[in-house]
Amino acid sequence: MEKYTFIDRYLHSQYELLDFRFSQNRDINTLFTYLNNLHSTADKLKELFGCNIKDTPEFKILRTVRNYFHHIGDVDEIRLYVSAGENTIVSHSQHLIIPLETFAKSLKSFIDNNTAPEGHRDHKRKKAFIESELGSMFICFDYGPELLQNLEKFCNRPSLKLDGKIYELGFDMYKFVYNITNTIADKCREIEELKVKQAVIDLDSSYTSSKNIEKLDITCSPANAPIMTIEGFIYPNKIEAAI
């Protein structure tokens, strides 16, 4: 009987989520299943092998979205191929987009659930915990502090008028899923009981954290920087507030 099938389930669900060859298998449960399998994999790696992936920034971001999805509201995903503009280099060819509103609400839920009122004996400890966790997450993407400073606004369907059309802003999770999968692959190769599993043996050499996508994953001209929306990258000539 196959042992440690949590790894098989995780790898299968990430294939369905990221690999275009499995796109025909995607449905309304694909993202939810992946996030739950990631959560379960982290628990079992820690429990069975003393292997902790829960401190990685990518895991913390995805766990925050998973907890929102699991306990509060739906998370709608949009799958698109990357449309790179002139003089733009992008690290990946697909987007895994959720509304930026959803990610902001996920962060707000995390903050609310871990906040103790002033005067409470745990107030300082919990405040320090929140700041530490958010600081760790923001290692992965470059507008975290701005998002936090305007969190209430971002929780209310943030949008911009770009070249006369209103677009809802989006948050691309592809990089975080890609990177945490590479981290898990490396950990599996270090664990005797897991490195002999066929699902791990079958992973090609690209599955390693040395191939992880960097925080700044777009190279472009400042005059032609894309804006992430739920319709993918938009390269506007005119940017206005959405009224």
C-alpha positions as a Python dict, from the first residue, in 0.01 Angstrom:
ca = {
    (1, 'M'): (0, 0, 0),
    (2, 'E'): (133, 345, -96),
    (3, 'K'): (253, 546, 201),
    (4, 'Y'): (262, 922, 260),
    (5, 'T'): (0, 988, -7),
    (6, 'F'): (-33, 1348, 111),
    (7, 'I'): (264, 1424, -117),
    (8, 'D'): (93, 1258, -412),
    (9, 'R'): (-223, 1459, -347),
    (10, 'Y'): (-27, 1781, -318),
    (11, 'L'): (171, 1730, -638),
    (12, 'H'): (-140, 1624, -828),
    (13, 'S'): (-332, 1931, -716),
    (14, 'Q'): (-48, 2169, -806),
    (15, 'Y'): (-22, 2009, -1151),
    (16, 'E'): (-392, 2077, -1204),
    (17, 'L'): (-350, 2433, -1082),
    (18, 'L'): (-34, 2536, -1271),
    (19, 'D'): (40, 2294, -1554),
    (20, 'F'): (-142, 2388, -1875),
    (21, 'R'): (-145, 2019, -1972),
    (22, 'F'): (-394, 1960, -1688),
    (23, 'S'): (-613, 2259, -1767),
    (24, 'Q'): (-899, 2036, -1880),
    (25, 'N'): (-920, 1897, -1526),
    (26, 'R'): (-975, 2234, -1360),
    (27, 'D'): (-1312, 2321, -1211),
    (28, 'I'): (-1457, 2534, -932),
    (29, 'N'): (-1286, 2314, -671),
    (30, 'T'): (-932, 2323, -812),
    (31, 'L'): (-798, 2619, -615),
    (32, 'F'): (-981, 2521, -296),
    (33, 'T'): (-846, 2165, -320),
    (34, 'Y'): (-493, 2288, -380),
    (35, 'L'): (-496, 2523, -81),
    (36, 'N'): (-630, 2252, 148),
    (37, 'N'): (-371, 2004, 22),
    (38, 'L'): (-96, 2259, 84),
    (39, 'H'): (-223, 2314, 439),
    (40, 'S'): (-236, 1937, 501),
    (41, 'T'): (110, 1883, 351),
    (42, 'A'): (264, 2145, 579),
    (43, 'D'): (103, 1982, 883),
    (44, 'K'): (218, 1632, 789),
    (45, 'L'): (574, 1734, 698),
    (46, 'K'): (607, 1894, 1040),
    (47, 'E'): (434, 1615, 1232),
    (48, 'L'): (596, 1317, 1062),
    (49, 'F'): (941, 1447, 969),
    (50, 'G'): (1003, 1763, 1170),
    (51, 'C'): (1017, 1956, 843),
    (52, 'N'): (878, 2308, 871),
    (53, 'I'): (763, 2493, 559),
    (54, 'K'): (520, 2712, 752),
    (55, 'D'): (778, 2987, 800),
    (56, 'T'): (822, 3048, 427),
    (57, 'P'): (667, 3373, 301),
    (58, 'E'): (486, 3200, 14),
    (59, 'F'): (320, 2952, 249),
    (60, 'K'): (205, 3232, 480),
    (61, 'I'): (44, 3421, 191),
    (62, 'L'): (-134, 3113, 59),
    (63, 'R'): (-243, 3008, 408),
    (64, 'T'): (-398, 3351, 461),
    (65, 'V'): (-601, 3313, 140),
    (66, 'R'): (-688, 2954, 231),
    (67, 'N'): (-818, 3054, 574),
    (68, 'Y'): (-1035, 3326, 419),
    (69, 'F'): (-1162, 3075, 161),
    (70, 'H'): (-1223, 2810, 428),
    (71, 'H'): (-1391, 3023, 694),
    (72, 'I'): (-1531, 3342, 541),
    (73, 'G'): (-1593, 3385, 169),
    (74, 'D'): (-1544, 3248, -179),
    (75, 'V'): (-1221, 3303, -372),
    (76, 'D'): (-1276, 3333, -745),
    (77, 'E'): (-975, 3262, -963),
    (78, 'I'): (-908, 3387, -1315),
    (79, 'R'): (-673, 3193, -1541),
    (80, 'L'): (-502, 3385, -1820),
    (81, 'Y'): (-188, 3366, -2028),
    (82, 'V'): (53, 3652, -1964),
    (83, 'S'): (36, 3927, -2221),
    (84, 'A'): (373, 4101, -2206),
    (85, 'G'): (399, 4445, -2359),
    (86, 'E'): (686, 4588, -2557),
    (87, 'N'): (1021, 4583, -2371),
    (88, 'T'): (866, 4378, -2090),
    (89, 'I'): (1007, 4053, -1954),
    (90, 'V'): (783, 3847, -1723),
    (91, 'S'): (901, 3549, -1519),
    (92, 'H'): (606, 3322, -1599),
    (93, 'S'): (366, 3260, -1887),
    (94, 'Q'): (43, 3215, -1691),
    (95, 'H'): (-149, 3416, -1435),
    (96, 'L'): (-341, 3275, -1140),
    (97, 'I'): (-537, 3587, -1049),
    (98, 'I'): (-777, 3655, -765),
    (99, 'P'): (-937, 3996, -705),
    (100, 'L'): (-709, 4222, -504),
    (101, 'E'): (-1014, 4285, -286),
    (102, 'T'): (-1013, 3917, -186),
    (103, 'F'): (-647, 3923, -88),
    (104, 'A'): (-698, 4244, 109),
    (105, 'K'): (-993, 4088, 292),
    (106, 'S'): (-777, 3782, 365),
    (107, 'L'): (-515, 4006, 526),
    (108, 'K'): (-779, 4197, 720),
    (109, 'S'): (-927, 3872, 849),
    (110, 'F'): (-583, 3756, 962),
    (111, 'I'): (-523, 4086, 1142),
    (112, 'D'): (-867, 4092, 1304),
    (113, 'N'): (-839, 3732, 1424),
    (114, 'N'): (-501, 3795, 1587),
    (115, 'T'): (-560, 4138, 1742),
    (116, 'A'): (-611, 4186, 2114),
    (117, 'P'): (-756, 4518, 2235),
    (118, 'E'): (-533, 4775, 2401),
    (119, 'G'): (-502, 4702, 2770),
    (120, 'H'): (-530, 4328, 2716),
    (121, 'R'): (-231, 4138, 2851),
    (122, 'D'): (-163, 3988, 2507),
    (123, 'H'): (-196, 4314, 2313),
    (124, 'K'): (177, 4377, 2263),
    (125, 'R'): (260, 4014, 2192),
    (126, 'K'): (-14, 3977, 1933),
    (127, 'K'): (71, 4310, 1772),
    (128, 'A'): (434, 4200, 1738),
    (129, 'F'): (319, 3866, 1592),
    (130, 'I'): (102, 4038, 1331),
    (131, 'E'): (383, 4275, 1232),
    (132, 'S'): (629, 3986, 1205),
    (133, 'E'): (395, 3772, 992),
    (134, 'L'): (304, 4056, 757),
    (135, 'G'): (668, 4159, 725),
    (136, 'S'): (753, 3803, 626),
    (137, 'M'): (477, 3792, 364),
    (138, 'F'): (586, 4122, 214),
    (139, 'I'): (926, 3974, 133),
    (140, 'C'): (752, 3815, -167),
    (141, 'F'): (594, 4118, -332),
    (142, 'D'): (672, 4485, -348),
    (143, 'Y'): (353, 4675, -258),
    (144, 'G'): (266, 4510, 74),
    (145, 'P'): (318, 4819, 293),
    (146, 'E'): (105, 5034, 60),
    (147, 'L'): (-166, 4768, 68),
    (148, 'L'): (-159, 4763, 447),
    (149, 'Q'): (-175, 5141, 481),
    (150, 'N'): (-492, 5152, 270),
    (151, 'L'): (-640, 4817, 368),
    (152, 'E'): (-1001, 4933, 410),
    (153, 'K'): (-996, 5092, 65),
    (154, 'F'): (-850, 4776, -93),
    (155, 'C'): (-1124, 4570, 74),
    (156, 'N'): (-1385, 4761, -128),
    (157, 'R'): (-1333, 4641, -486),
    (158, 'P'): (-1030, 4855, -574),
    (159, 'S'): (-1044, 4972, -934),
    (160, 'L'): (-880, 5218, -1173),
    (161, 'K'): (-992, 5384, -1494),
    (162, 'L'): (-734, 5289, -1754),
    (163, 'D'): (-761, 5457, -2092),
    (164, 'G'): (-1124, 5533, -2019),
    (165, 'K'): (-1228, 5184, -1904),
    (166, 'I'): (-1274, 5081, -1540),
    (167, 'Y'): (-1081, 4771, -1436),
    (168, 'E'): (-1096, 4589, -1103),
    (169, 'L'): (-744, 4530, -968),
    (170, 'G'): (-610, 4178, -934),
    (171, 'F'): (-353, 3980, -736),
    (172, 'D'): (-150, 3713, -915),
    (173, 'M'): (-79, 3405, -698),
    (174, 'Y'): (109, 3204, -960),
    (175, 'K'): (453, 3291, -821),
    (176, 'F'): (365, 3185, -467),
    (177, 'V'): (228, 2845, -571),
    (178, 'Y'): (526, 2788, -802),
    (179, 'N'): (782, 2879, -535),
    (180, 'I'): (630, 2681, -248),
    (181, 'T'): (606, 2375, -474),
    (182, 'N'): (978, 2403, -547),
    (183, 'T'): (1049, 2431, -175),
    (184, 'I'): (839, 2122, -101),
    (185, 'A'): (1018, 1930, -379),
    (186, 'D'): (1357, 2011, -224),
    (187, 'K'): (1236, 1903, 120),
    (188, 'C'): (1102, 1574, -17),
    (189, 'R'): (1440, 1496, -175),
    (190, 'E'): (1604, 1543, 166),
    (191, 'I'): (1369, 1301, 348),
    (192, 'E'): (1454, 932, 305),
    (193, 'E'): (1094, 811, 318),
    (194, 'L'): (977, 1063, 60),
    (195, 'K'): (1261, 1079, -191),
    (196, 'V'): (1188, 720, -301),
    (197, 'K'): (826, 792, -385),
    (198, 'Q'): (759, 774, -757),
    (199, 'A'): (584, 1112, -757),
    (200, 'V'): (902, 1270, -620),
    (201, 'I'): (1137, 1074, -846),
    (202, 'D'): (932, 1188, -1147),
    (203, 'L'): (983, 1558, -1070),
    (204, 'D'): (1212, 1716, -1328),
    (205, 'S'): (1511, 1932, -1241),
    (206, 'S'): (1312, 2256, -1264),
    (207, 'Y'): (1138, 2168, -936),
    (208, 'T'): (1389, 2325, -699),
    (209, 'S'): (1398, 2645, -497),
    (210, 'S'): (1705, 2764, -687),
    (211, 'K'): (1459, 2821, -975),
    (212, 'N'): (1219, 3025, -763),
    (213, 'I'): (1072, 3343, -904),
    (214, 'E'): (1217, 3656, -745),
    (215, 'K'): (1022, 3926, -562),
    (216, 'L'): (1063, 4165, -855),
    (217, 'D'): (940, 3936, -1130),
    (218, 'I'): (881, 4188, -1408),
    (219, 'T'): (1142, 4380, -1604),
    (220, 'C'): (1004, 4675, -1796),
    (221, 'S'): (1042, 5039, -1884),
    (222, 'P'): (902, 5270, -1612),
    (223, 'A'): (711, 5448, -1885),
    (224, 'N'): (538, 5124, -1984),
    (225, 'A'): (476, 4945, -1654),
    (226, 'P'): (177, 4710, -1651),
    (227, 'I'): (-107, 4723, -1397),
    (228, 'M'): (-245, 4392, -1273),
    (229, 'T'): (-622, 4366, -1314),
    (230, 'I'): (-862, 4073, -1310),
    (231, 'E'): (-831, 4083, -1688),
    (232, 'G'): (-453, 4045, -1671),
    (233, 'F'): (-187, 4307, -1744),
    (234, 'I'): (-304, 4641, -1879),
    (235, 'Y'): (-53, 4888, -2025),
    (236, 'P'): (-243, 5217, -2003),
    (237, 'N'): (-147, 5550, -2148),
    (238, 'K'): (-384, 5729, -1910),
    (239, 'I'): (-456, 5633, -1548),
    (240, 'E'): (-746, 5788, -1356),
    (241, 'A'): (-934, 5719, -1035),
    (242, 'A'): (-1244, 5505, -1087),
    (243, 'I'): (-1546, 5713, -984),
}
